[in-house]
Coordinates of C-alpha atoms in Angstrom, one line a residue:
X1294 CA 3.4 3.4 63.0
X1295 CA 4.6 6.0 60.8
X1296 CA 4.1 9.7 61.8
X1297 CA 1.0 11.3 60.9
X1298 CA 0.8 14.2 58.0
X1299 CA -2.1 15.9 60.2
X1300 CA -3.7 16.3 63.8
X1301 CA -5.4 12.9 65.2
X1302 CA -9.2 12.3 65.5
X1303 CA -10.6 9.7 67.2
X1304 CA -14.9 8.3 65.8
X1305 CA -16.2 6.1 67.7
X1306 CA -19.1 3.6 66.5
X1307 CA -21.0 2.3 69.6
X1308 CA -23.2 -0.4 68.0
X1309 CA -25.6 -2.8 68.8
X1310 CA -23.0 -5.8 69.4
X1311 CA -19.9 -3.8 70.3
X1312 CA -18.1 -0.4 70.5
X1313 CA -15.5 0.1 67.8
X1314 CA -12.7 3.0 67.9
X1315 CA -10.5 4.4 65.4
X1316 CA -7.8 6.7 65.4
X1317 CA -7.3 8.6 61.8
X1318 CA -5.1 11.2 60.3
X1319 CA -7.4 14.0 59.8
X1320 CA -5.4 15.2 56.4
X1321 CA -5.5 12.0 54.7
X1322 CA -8.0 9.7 56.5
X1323 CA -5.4 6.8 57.0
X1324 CA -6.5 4.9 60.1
X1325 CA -3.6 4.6 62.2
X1326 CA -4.6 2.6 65.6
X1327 CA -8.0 1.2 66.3
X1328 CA -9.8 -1.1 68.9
X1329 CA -12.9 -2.8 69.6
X1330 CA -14.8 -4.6 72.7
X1331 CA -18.0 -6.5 72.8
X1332 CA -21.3 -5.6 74.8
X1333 CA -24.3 -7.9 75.9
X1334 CA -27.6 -7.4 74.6
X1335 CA -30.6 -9.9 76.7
X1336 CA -32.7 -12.1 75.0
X1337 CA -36.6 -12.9 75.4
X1338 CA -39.1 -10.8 74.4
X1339 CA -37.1 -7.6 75.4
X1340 CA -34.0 -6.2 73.9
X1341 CA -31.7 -4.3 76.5
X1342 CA -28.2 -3.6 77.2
X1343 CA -26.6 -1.7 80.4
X1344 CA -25.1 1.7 79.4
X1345 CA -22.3 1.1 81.7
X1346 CA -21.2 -1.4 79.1
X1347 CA -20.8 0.7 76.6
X1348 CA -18.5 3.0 78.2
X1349 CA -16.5 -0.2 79.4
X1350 CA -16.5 -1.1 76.1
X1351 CA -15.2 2.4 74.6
X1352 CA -12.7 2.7 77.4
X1353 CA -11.1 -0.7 76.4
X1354 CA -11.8 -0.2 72.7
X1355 CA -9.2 3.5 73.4
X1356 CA -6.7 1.2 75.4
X1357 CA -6.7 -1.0 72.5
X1358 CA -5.6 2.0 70.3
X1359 CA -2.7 3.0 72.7
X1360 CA -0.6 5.9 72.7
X1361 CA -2.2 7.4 69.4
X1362 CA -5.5 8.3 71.2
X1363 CA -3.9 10.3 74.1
X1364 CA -3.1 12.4 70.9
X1365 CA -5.8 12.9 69.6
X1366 CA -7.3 16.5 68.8
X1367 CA -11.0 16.0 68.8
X1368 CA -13.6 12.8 69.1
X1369 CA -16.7 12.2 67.9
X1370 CA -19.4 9.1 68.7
X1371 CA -21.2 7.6 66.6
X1372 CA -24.7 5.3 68.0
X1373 CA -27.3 3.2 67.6
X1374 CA -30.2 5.2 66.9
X1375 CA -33.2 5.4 68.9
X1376 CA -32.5 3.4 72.1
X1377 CA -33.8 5.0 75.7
X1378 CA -31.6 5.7 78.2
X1379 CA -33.0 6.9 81.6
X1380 CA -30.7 8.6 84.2
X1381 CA -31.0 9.0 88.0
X1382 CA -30.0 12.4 89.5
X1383 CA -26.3 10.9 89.7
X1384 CA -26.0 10.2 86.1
X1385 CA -26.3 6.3 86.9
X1386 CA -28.9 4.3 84.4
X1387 CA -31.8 3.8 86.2
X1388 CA -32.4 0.5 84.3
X1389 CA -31.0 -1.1 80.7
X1390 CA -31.8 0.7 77.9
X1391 CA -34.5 0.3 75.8
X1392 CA -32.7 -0.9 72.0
X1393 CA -34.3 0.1 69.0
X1394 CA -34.6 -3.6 68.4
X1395 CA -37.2 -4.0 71.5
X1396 CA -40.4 -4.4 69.5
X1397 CA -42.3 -4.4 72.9
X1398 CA -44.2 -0.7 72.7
X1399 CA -45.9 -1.6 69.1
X1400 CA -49.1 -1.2 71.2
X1401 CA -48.0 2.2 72.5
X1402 CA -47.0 3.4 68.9
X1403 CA -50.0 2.6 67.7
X1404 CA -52.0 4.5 70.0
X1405 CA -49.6 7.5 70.1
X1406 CA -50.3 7.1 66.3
X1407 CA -53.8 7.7 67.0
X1408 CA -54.3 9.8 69.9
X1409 CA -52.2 12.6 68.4
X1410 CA -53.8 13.0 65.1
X1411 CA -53.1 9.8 62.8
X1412 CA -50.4 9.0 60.8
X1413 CA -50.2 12.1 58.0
X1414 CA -49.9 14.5 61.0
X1415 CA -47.0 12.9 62.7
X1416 CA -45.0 12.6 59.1
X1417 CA -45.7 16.7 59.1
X1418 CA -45.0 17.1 62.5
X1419 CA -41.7 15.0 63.1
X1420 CA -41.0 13.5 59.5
X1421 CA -42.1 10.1 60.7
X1422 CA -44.8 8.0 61.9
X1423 CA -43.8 6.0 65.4
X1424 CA -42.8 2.3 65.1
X1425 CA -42.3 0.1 67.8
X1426 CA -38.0 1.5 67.5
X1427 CA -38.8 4.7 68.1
X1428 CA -37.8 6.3 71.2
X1429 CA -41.2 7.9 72.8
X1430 CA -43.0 4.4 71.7
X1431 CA -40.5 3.1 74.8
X1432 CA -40.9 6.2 76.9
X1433 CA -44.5 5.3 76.9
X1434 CA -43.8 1.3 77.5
X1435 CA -42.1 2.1 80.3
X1436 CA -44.2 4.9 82.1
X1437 CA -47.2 2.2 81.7
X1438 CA -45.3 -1.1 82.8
X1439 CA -42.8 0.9 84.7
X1440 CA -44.0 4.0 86.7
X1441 CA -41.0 3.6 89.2
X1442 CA -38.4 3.9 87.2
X1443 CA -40.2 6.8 85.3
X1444 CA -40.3 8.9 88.6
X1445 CA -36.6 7.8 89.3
X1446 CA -35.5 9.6 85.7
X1447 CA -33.5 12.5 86.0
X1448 CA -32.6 12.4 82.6
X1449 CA -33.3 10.9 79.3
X1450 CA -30.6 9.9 76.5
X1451 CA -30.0 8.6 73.2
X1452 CA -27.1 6.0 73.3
X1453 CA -24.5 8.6 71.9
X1454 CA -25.5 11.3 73.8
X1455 CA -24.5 9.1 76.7
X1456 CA -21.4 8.4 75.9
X1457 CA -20.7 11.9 75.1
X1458 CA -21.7 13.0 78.3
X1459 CA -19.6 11.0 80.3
X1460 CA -16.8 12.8 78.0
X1461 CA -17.8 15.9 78.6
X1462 CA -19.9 16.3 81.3
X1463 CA -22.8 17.9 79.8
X1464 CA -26.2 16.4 78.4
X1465 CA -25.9 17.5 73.9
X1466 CA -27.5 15.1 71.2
X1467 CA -27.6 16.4 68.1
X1468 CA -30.1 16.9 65.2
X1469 CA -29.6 13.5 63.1
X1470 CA -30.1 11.4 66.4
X1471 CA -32.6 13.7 68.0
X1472 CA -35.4 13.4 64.7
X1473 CA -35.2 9.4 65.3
X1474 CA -37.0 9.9 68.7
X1475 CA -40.5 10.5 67.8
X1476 CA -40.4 13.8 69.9
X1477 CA -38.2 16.4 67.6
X1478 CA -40.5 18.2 65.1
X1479 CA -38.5 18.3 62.0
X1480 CA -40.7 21.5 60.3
X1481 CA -39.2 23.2 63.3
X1482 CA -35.8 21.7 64.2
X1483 CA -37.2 21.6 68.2
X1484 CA -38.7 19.4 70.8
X1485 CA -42.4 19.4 70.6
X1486 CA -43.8 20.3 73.4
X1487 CA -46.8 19.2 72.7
X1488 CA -46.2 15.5 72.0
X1489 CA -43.6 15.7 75.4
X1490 CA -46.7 16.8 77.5
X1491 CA -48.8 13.9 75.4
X1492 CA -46.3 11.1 77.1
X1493 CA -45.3 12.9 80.3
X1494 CA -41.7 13.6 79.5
X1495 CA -40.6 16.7 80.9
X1496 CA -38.2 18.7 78.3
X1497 CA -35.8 19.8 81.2
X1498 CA -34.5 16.2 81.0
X1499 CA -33.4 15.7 77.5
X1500 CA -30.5 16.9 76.1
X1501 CA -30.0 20.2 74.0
X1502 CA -29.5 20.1 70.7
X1503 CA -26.1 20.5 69.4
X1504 CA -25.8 22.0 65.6
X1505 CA -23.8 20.8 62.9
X1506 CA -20.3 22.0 63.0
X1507 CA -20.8 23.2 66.8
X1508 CA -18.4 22.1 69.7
X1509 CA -20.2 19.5 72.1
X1510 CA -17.7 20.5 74.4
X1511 CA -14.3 19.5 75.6
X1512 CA -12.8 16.2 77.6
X1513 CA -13.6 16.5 81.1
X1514 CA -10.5 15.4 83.3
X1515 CA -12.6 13.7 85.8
X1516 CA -12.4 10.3 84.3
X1517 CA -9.6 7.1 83.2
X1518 CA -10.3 7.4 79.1
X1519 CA -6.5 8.3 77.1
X1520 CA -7.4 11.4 76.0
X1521 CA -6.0 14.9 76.9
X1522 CA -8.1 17.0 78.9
X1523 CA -9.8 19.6 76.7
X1524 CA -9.6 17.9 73.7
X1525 CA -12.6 18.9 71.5
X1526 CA -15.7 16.8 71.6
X1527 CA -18.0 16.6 68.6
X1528 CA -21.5 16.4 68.4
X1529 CA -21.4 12.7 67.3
X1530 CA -24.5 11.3 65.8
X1531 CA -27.0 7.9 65.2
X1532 CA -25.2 5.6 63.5
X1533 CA -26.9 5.5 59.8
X1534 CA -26.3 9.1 59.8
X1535 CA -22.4 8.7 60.9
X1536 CA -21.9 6.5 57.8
X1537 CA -23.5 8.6 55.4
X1538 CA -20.9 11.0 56.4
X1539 CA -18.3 8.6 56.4
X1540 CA -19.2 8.1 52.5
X1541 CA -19.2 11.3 51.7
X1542 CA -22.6 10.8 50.2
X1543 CA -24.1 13.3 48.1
X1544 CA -28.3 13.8 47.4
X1545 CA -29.2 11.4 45.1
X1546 CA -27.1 8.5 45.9
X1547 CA -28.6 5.6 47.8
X1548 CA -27.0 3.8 50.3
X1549 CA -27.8 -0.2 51.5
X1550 CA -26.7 -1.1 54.5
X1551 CA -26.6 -5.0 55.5
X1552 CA -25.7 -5.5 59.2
X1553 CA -27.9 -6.7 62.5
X1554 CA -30.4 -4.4 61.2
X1555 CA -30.8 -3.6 57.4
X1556 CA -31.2 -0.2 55.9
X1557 CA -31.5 2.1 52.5
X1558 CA -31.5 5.7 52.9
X1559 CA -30.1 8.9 50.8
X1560 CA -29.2 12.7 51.4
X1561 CA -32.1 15.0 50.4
X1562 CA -32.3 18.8 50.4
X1563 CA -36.2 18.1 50.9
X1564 CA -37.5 17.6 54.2
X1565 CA -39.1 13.7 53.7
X1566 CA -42.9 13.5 55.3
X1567 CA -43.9 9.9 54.7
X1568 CA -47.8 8.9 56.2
X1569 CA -47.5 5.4 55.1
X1570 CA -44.7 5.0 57.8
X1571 CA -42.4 3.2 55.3
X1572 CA -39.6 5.9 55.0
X1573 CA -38.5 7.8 58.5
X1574 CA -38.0 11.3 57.8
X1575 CA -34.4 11.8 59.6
X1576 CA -32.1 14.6 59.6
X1577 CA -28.8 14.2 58.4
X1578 CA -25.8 15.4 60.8
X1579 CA -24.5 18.5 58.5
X1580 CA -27.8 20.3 58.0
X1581 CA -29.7 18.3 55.3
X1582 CA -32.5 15.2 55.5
X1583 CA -31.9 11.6 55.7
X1584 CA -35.0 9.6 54.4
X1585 CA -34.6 5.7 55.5
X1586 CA -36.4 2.9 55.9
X1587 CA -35.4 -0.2 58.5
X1588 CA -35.9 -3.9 58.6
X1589 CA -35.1 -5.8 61.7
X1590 CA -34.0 -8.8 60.0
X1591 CA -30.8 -8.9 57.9
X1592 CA -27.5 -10.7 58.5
X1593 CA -28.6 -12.0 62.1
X1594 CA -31.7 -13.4 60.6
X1595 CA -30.1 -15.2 57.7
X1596 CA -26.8 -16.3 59.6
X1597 CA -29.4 -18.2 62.1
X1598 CA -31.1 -19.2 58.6
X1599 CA -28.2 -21.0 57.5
X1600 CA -27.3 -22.1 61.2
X1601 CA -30.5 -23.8 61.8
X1602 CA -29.7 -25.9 58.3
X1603 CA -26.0 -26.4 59.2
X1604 CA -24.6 -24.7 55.8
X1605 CA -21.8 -22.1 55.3
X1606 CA -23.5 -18.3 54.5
X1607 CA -22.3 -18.3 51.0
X1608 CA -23.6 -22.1 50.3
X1609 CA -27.0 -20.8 48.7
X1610 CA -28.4 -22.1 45.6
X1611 CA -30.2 -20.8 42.6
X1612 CA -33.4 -22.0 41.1
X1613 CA -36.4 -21.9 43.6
X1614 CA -39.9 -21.4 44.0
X1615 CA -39.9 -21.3 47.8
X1616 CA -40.2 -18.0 49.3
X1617 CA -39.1 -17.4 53.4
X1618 CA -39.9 -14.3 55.1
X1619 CA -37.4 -13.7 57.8
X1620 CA -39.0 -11.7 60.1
X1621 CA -37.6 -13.7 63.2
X1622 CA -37.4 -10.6 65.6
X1623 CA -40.6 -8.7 64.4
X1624 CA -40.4 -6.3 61.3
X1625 CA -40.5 -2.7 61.0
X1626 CA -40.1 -3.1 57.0
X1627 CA -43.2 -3.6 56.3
X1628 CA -44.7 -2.9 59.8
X1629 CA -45.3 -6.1 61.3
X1630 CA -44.1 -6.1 64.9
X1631 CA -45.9 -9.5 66.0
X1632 CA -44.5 -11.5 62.9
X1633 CA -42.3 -14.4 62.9
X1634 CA -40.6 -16.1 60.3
X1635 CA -43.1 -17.4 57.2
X1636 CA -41.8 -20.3 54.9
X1637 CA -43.7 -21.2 52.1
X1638 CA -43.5 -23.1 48.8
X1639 CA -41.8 -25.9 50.3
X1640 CA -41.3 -28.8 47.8
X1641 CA -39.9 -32.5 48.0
X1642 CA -36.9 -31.4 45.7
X1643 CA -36.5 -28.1 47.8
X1644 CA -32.5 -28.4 48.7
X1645 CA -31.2 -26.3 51.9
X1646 CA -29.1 -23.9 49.8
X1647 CA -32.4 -22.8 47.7
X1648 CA -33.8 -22.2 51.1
X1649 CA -31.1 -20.3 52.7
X1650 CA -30.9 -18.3 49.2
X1651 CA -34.7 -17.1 50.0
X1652 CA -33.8 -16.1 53.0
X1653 CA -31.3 -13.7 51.5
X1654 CA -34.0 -12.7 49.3
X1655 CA -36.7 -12.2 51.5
X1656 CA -34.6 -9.9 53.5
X1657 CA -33.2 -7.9 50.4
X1658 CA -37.3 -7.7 49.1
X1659 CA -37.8 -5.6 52.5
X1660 CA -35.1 -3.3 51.7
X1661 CA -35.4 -2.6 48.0
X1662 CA -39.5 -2.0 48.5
X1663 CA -38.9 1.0 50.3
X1664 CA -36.1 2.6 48.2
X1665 CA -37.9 4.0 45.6
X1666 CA -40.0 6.0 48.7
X1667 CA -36.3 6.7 49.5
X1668 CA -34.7 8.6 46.8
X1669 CA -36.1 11.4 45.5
X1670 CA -38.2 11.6 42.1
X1671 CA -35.7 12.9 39.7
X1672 CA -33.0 10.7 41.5
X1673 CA -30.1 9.1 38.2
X1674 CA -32.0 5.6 38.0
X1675 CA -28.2 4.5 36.8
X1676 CA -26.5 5.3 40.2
X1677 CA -24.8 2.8 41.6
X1678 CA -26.5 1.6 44.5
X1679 CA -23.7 1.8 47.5
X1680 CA -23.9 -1.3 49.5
X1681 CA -22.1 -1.1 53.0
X1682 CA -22.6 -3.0 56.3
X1683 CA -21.1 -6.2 57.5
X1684 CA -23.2 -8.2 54.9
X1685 CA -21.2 -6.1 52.3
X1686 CA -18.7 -8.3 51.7
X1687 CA -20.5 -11.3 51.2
X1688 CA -20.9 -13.0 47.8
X1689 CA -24.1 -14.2 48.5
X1690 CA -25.5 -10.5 49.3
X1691 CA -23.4 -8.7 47.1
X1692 CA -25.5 -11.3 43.9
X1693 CA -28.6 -11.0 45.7
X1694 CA -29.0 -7.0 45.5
X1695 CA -27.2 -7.1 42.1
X1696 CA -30.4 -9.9 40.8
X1697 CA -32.7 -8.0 42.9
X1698 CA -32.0 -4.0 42.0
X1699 CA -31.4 -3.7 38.6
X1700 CA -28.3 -1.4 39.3
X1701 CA -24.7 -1.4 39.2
X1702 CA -23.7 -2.2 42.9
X1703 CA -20.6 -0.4 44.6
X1704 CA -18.3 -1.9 47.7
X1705 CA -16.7 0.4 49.3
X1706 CA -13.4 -0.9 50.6
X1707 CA -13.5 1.6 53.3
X1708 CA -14.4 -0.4 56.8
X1709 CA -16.2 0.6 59.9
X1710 CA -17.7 3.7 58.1
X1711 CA -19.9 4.9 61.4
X1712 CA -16.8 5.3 63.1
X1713 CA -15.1 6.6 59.7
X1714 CA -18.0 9.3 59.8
X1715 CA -17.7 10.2 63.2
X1716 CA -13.9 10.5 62.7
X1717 CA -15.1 12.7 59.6
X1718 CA -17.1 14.6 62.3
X1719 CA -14.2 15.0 64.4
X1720 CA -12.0 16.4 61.5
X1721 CA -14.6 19.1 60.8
X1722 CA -14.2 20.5 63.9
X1723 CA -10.6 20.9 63.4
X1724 CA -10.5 22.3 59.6
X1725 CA -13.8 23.9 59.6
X1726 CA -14.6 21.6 56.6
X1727 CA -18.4 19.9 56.1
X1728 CA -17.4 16.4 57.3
X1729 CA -19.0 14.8 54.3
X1730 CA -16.5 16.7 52.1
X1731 CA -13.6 15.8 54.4
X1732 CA -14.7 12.0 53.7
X1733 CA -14.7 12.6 50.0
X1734 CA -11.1 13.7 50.6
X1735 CA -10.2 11.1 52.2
X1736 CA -11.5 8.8 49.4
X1737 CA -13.8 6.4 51.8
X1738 CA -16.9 5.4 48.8
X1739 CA -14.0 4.1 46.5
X1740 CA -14.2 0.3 45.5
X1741 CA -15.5 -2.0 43.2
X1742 CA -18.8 -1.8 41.0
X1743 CA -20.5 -4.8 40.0
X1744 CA -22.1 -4.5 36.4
X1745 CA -26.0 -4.4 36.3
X1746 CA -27.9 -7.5 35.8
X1747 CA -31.9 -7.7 34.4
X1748 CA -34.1 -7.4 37.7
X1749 CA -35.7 -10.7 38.8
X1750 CA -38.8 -9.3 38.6
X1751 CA -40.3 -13.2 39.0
X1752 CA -39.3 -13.7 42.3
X1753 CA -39.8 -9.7 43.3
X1754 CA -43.2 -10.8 42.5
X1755 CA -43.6 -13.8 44.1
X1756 CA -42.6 -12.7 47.4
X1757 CA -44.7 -9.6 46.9
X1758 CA -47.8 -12.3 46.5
X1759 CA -46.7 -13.9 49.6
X1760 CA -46.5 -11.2 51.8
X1761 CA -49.7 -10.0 51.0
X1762 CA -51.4 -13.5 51.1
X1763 CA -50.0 -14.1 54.8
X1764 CA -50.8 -10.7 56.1
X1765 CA -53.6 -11.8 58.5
X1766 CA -50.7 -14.4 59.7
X1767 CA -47.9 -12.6 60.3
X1768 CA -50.1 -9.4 61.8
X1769 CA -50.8 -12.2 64.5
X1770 CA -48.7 -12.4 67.4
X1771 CA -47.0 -16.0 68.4
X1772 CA -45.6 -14.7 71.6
X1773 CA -45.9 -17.0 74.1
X1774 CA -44.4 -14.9 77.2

């Protein structure tokens, strides 16, 4: 390892799967030492992980990086957005966390939709309308199925905040994470009260709001983890809003990312207020908005596609009529939290690789309905559409947005941009810089752009038709827990 121009960060990117860490020259971005370690996430009709795991995880993923961490000036985390941790009065989880991916409290979002005004007055309250991801849909699961472990819950987290508490020893969250709960009111940048008192969550137990460009705090040295104590401790972020940062994205530009989950998003200066529920009005983590819209299903959902028909992911083939929805988990894009997966169209002559190439388009459809809601009206049409996620470097989903968009379609070479953004985040701190501008410097959005191809606006349609035709079908709930 050759020395490094400038003072080490450390970004962490505490996903769904696993907990990556990098360690990165804060004057020219170069990655110097990194590490990763896996976590467990349970099956069934629930999706939780221990919390525990994800600090084994980090501490293992920092090991991995070796002498180059201890070194390091300032960290940042990066998360997965809108999971529910609950605390006892020790700081030990009182059960697994609630993942965004746990569809279970669509009931509960549905009636906090209702109880508290309807739909238009929870995009102008908190910038979006609860789904079954959010995190005071789960708050109410679990104070209606789980009353115990409500009364046991000293304190309630986001899966970031978590881990930066157990840095630092003090409960901070930050904007960008906070306005993915369902209980920060985006008009006012604060808890609402209100809402709080609506699901019996008592504000004493969340975390306080960190700003943009503020000092979390500093390492504690009452713990194992290779860093120095007092070394700076960002405010860290969710995860879609870590990797905005770590593109450096300016307002206008929209963003696709393909991983377990898929998203599109862009920067706004405008504070987004969607009723139709489509588009989540987030904050970004350096003081603008973050409009996105989610699908559950995206590489998980094809890979098990091609899995159940024994191909390769890239071994799809052109020139079908068949259309599969694959909404294996639930979707959130459009809101269908009972659906499974819906195949129709099937012919005699239908070949497996025409039917794992409608599952790539069937999950690209979801995405590329709600951009448009995404970007903002006098958006450049032209702008190449940034496509990022582990799915980014497929062929198969590279062609597939390319047929499907319309618009040129850039690949950054840049990996692991949450933890690149948090890095970013980290860096800030040090230089005083807006981290978005330290990731320009550091050149992270450069790659490849695929050409523009006519739209396919055939089988946009087709699927469209579908989707509408099977909406008493997939609205209806094949559980059989």
């Amino acid at each position: 390892m050759s020395a490094a121009e400038g003072p080490l960060v450390v970004g962490v990117d505490s996903s769904t799967q696993s907990t990556k860490a990098l360690v990165v020259d804060a004057s020219t971005g170069r990655v110097v030492a990194s590490g990763q370690a896996p976590h467990t996430v349970s099956s069934g009709a629930g999706r939780e992980s221990d919390p525990r795991e994800w600090w084994d995880a980090l501490c293992e993923a920092l090991r991995q990086c070796g002498e180059a961490a201890h070194e390091a000036a300032a960290v940042s985390v990066g998360g997965q957005q809108h999971g529910l941790v609950t605390l006892d009065g020790r700081g030990e989880p009182v059960r697994p966390a609630l993942l965004w991916n746990d569809v279970r409290s669509a009931p509960q979002a549905r009636r906090l939709t209702e109880e508290l005004g309807g739909a238009k007055v929870w995009a102008e309250r908190t910038g979006s309308v609860p789904a079954a991801s959010f995190t005071v849909t789960k708050w109410a699961w679990l104070t209606e199925h789980e009353p115990e472990a409500v009364r046991a819950t000293k304190a309630v987290r986001l899966p970031h905040d978590y881990l930066t508490e157990r840095l630092t020893g003090q409960g901070t969250t930050d904007r960008g994470d906070a306005s993915g709960t369902g209980w920060w009111a985006s008009r006012t940048e604060s808890y609402d009260e209100a809402i709080l008192a609506h699901v019996g969550l008592d504000p004493a137990l969340l975390p306080r709001v960190v700003r943009p460009g503020e000092i979390a705090g500093t390492v504690r040295d009452s713990h194992d983890l290779p860093f120095s104590k007092g070394t700076l401790v960002a405010p860290g972020t969710g995860d879609n809003a870590a990797a905005a940062m770590g593109l450096g994205v300016r307002p206008g530009v929209p963003v696709m990312s393909l991983g377990t989950s898929g998203t599109v998003y862009a920067i706004s200066r405008r504070r987004p207020a969607d009723p139709s529920g489509t588009v989540a009005g987030f904050a970004d983590a350096h003081g603008d908005w973050l409009p996105l819209a989610c699908t559950l299903n995206c590489t998980l959902a094809v890979d098990r596609v091609a899995a159940l028909l024994g191909l390769d992911r890239e071994a799809v083939e052109p020139g079908t009529a068949v259309t599969l929805l694959p909404y294996l988990d639930g979707e959130r894009t459009p809101n269908l939290p009972d659906a499974s997966g819906l195949l129709h169209g099937l012919r005699h002559d239908t070949t497996a690789g025409q039917l794992l190439q409608a599952a790539y388009d069937g999950a690209v459809h979801s995405l590329l309905g709600a951009l448009d809601l995404v970007l903002d009206e006098d958006a450049d049409p032209s702008e190449p559409l940034l496509l990022i996620g582990g799915g980014a470097r497929g062929t198969a989903w590279q062609q597939t947005v390319r047929r499907l968009s319309g618009r040129p379609v850039q690949v950054p070479e840049a990996a692991e941009l949450v933890a690149l953004g948090a890095a970013a985040q980290a860096a800030g701190l040090l230089t005083g810089e807006d981290p978005a501008a330290v990731a320009r410097r550091w050149g992270t959005a450069a790659g490849p752009v695929l050409d523009p191809v006519e739209r396919d606006e055939e089988t946009l349609s087709r699927i469209a038709g579908v989707l509408s035709d099977a909406a008493p079908l997939l609205e209806r709930s094949t559980d059989t827990h």
